[in-house]
XYZ file of C-alpha atoms in Angstrom:
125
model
C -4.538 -7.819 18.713
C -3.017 -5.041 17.075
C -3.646 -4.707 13.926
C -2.463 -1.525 10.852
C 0.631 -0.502 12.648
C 1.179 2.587 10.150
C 0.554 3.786 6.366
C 2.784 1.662 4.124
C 1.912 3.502 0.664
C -0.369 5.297 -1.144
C -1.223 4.510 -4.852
C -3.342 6.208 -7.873
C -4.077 6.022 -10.654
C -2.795 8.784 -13.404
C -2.766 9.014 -17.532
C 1.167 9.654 -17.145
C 2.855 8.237 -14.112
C 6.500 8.955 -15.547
C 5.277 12.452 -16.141
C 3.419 13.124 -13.001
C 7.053 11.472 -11.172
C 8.861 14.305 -12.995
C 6.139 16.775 -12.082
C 6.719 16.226 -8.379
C 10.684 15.932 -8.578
C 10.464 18.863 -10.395
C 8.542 21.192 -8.327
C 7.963 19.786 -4.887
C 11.395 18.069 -4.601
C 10.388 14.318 -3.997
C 13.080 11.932 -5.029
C 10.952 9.965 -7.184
C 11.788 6.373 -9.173
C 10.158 4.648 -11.960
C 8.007 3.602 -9.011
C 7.212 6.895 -7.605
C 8.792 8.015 -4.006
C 10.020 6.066 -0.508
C 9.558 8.372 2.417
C 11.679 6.570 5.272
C 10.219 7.122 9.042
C 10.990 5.883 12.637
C 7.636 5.137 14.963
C 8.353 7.490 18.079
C 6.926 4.746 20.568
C 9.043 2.004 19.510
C 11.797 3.846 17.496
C 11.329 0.596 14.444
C 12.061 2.250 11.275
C 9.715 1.890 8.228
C 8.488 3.623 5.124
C 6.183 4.645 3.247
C 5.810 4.602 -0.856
C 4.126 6.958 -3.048
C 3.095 5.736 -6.211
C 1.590 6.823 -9.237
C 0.073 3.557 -11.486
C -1.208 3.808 -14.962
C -4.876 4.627 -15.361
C -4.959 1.433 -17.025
C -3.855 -0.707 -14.037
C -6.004 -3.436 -12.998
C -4.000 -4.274 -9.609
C -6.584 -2.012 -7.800
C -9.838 -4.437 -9.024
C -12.350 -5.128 -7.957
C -12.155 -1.598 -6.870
C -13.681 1.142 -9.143
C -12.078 4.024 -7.180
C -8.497 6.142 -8.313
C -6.265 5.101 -5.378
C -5.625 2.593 -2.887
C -4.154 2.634 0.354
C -1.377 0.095 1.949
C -1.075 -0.623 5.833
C 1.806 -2.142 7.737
C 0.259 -4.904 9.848
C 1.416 -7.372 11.929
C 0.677 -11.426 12.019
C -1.187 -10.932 8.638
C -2.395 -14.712 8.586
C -3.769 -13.906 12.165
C -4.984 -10.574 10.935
C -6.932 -12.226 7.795
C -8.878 -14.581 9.836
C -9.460 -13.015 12.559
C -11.444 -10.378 9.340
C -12.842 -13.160 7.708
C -14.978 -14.196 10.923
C -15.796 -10.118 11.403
C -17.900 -10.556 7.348
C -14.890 -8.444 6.157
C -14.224 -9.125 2.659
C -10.887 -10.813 2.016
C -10.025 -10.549 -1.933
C -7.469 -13.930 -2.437
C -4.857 -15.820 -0.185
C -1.337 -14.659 1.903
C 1.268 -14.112 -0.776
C 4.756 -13.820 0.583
C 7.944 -12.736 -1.034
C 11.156 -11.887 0.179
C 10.443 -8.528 0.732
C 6.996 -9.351 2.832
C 3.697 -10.607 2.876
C 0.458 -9.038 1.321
C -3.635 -9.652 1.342
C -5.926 -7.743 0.040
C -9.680 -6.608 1.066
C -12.328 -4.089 0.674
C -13.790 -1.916 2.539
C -17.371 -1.206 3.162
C -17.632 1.043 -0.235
C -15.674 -1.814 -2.454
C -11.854 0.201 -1.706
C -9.430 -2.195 -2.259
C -6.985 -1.997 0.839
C -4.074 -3.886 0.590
C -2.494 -4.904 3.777
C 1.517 -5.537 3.906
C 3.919 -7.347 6.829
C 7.530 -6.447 6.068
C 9.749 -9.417 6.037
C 11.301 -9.657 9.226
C 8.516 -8.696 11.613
């Protein structure tokens, strides 16, 4: 079963986020949003496009809970439902149910150090 099929974002936490977003436009160039930066990509094997989001979240952000740590990381899976029982019957940790939206489906779980990982399958796959 294949499972993280590539890096779909990386998130932290930061005092400012609209200030460290103007930071990084500013100096290193990254078109940034409100929501920090897309960084579109094509997989060389398969030549599926994709991205990859940069985000800074304010300090005070609970979305990475239970997790004590700064960041969190998202992967691109596929067959997420398969994915998250197929990690439930390895002991992994799975934080909460599937949610889908349009956009794609997410679950969350941690990691042997309590890192929140949040997985993602892109609508359409």
């Amino acid at each position: 079963m294949k499972r993280v099929t590539a890096i779909g974002g990386i998130f932290f936490k930061c005092e400012n986020p609209e200030q460290v977003n103007e930071w990084y436009k500013t100096h290193l160039g990254i078109k940034t949003s409100p929501y920090g930066a897309k960084f579109d990509w094509k997989d060389a094997e398969t030549n599926k496009e994709g991205y990859t989001l940069w985000s800074p979240f304010k300090e005070s952000t609970e979305y990475f809970e239970p997790s004590k740590k700064e960041f969190m990381i998202n992967y691109h899976v596929e067959n997420i439902e398969n994915l998250v029982e197929e990690l439930k019957k390895e002991g992994v940790t799975v934080l909460g149910e599937v949610t889908t939206y349009e956009y794609g489906k997410f679950a969350h779980i941690l990691d042997p150090e309590g890192n929140k990982i949040e997985l993602f399958e892109p609508a359409g796959e």
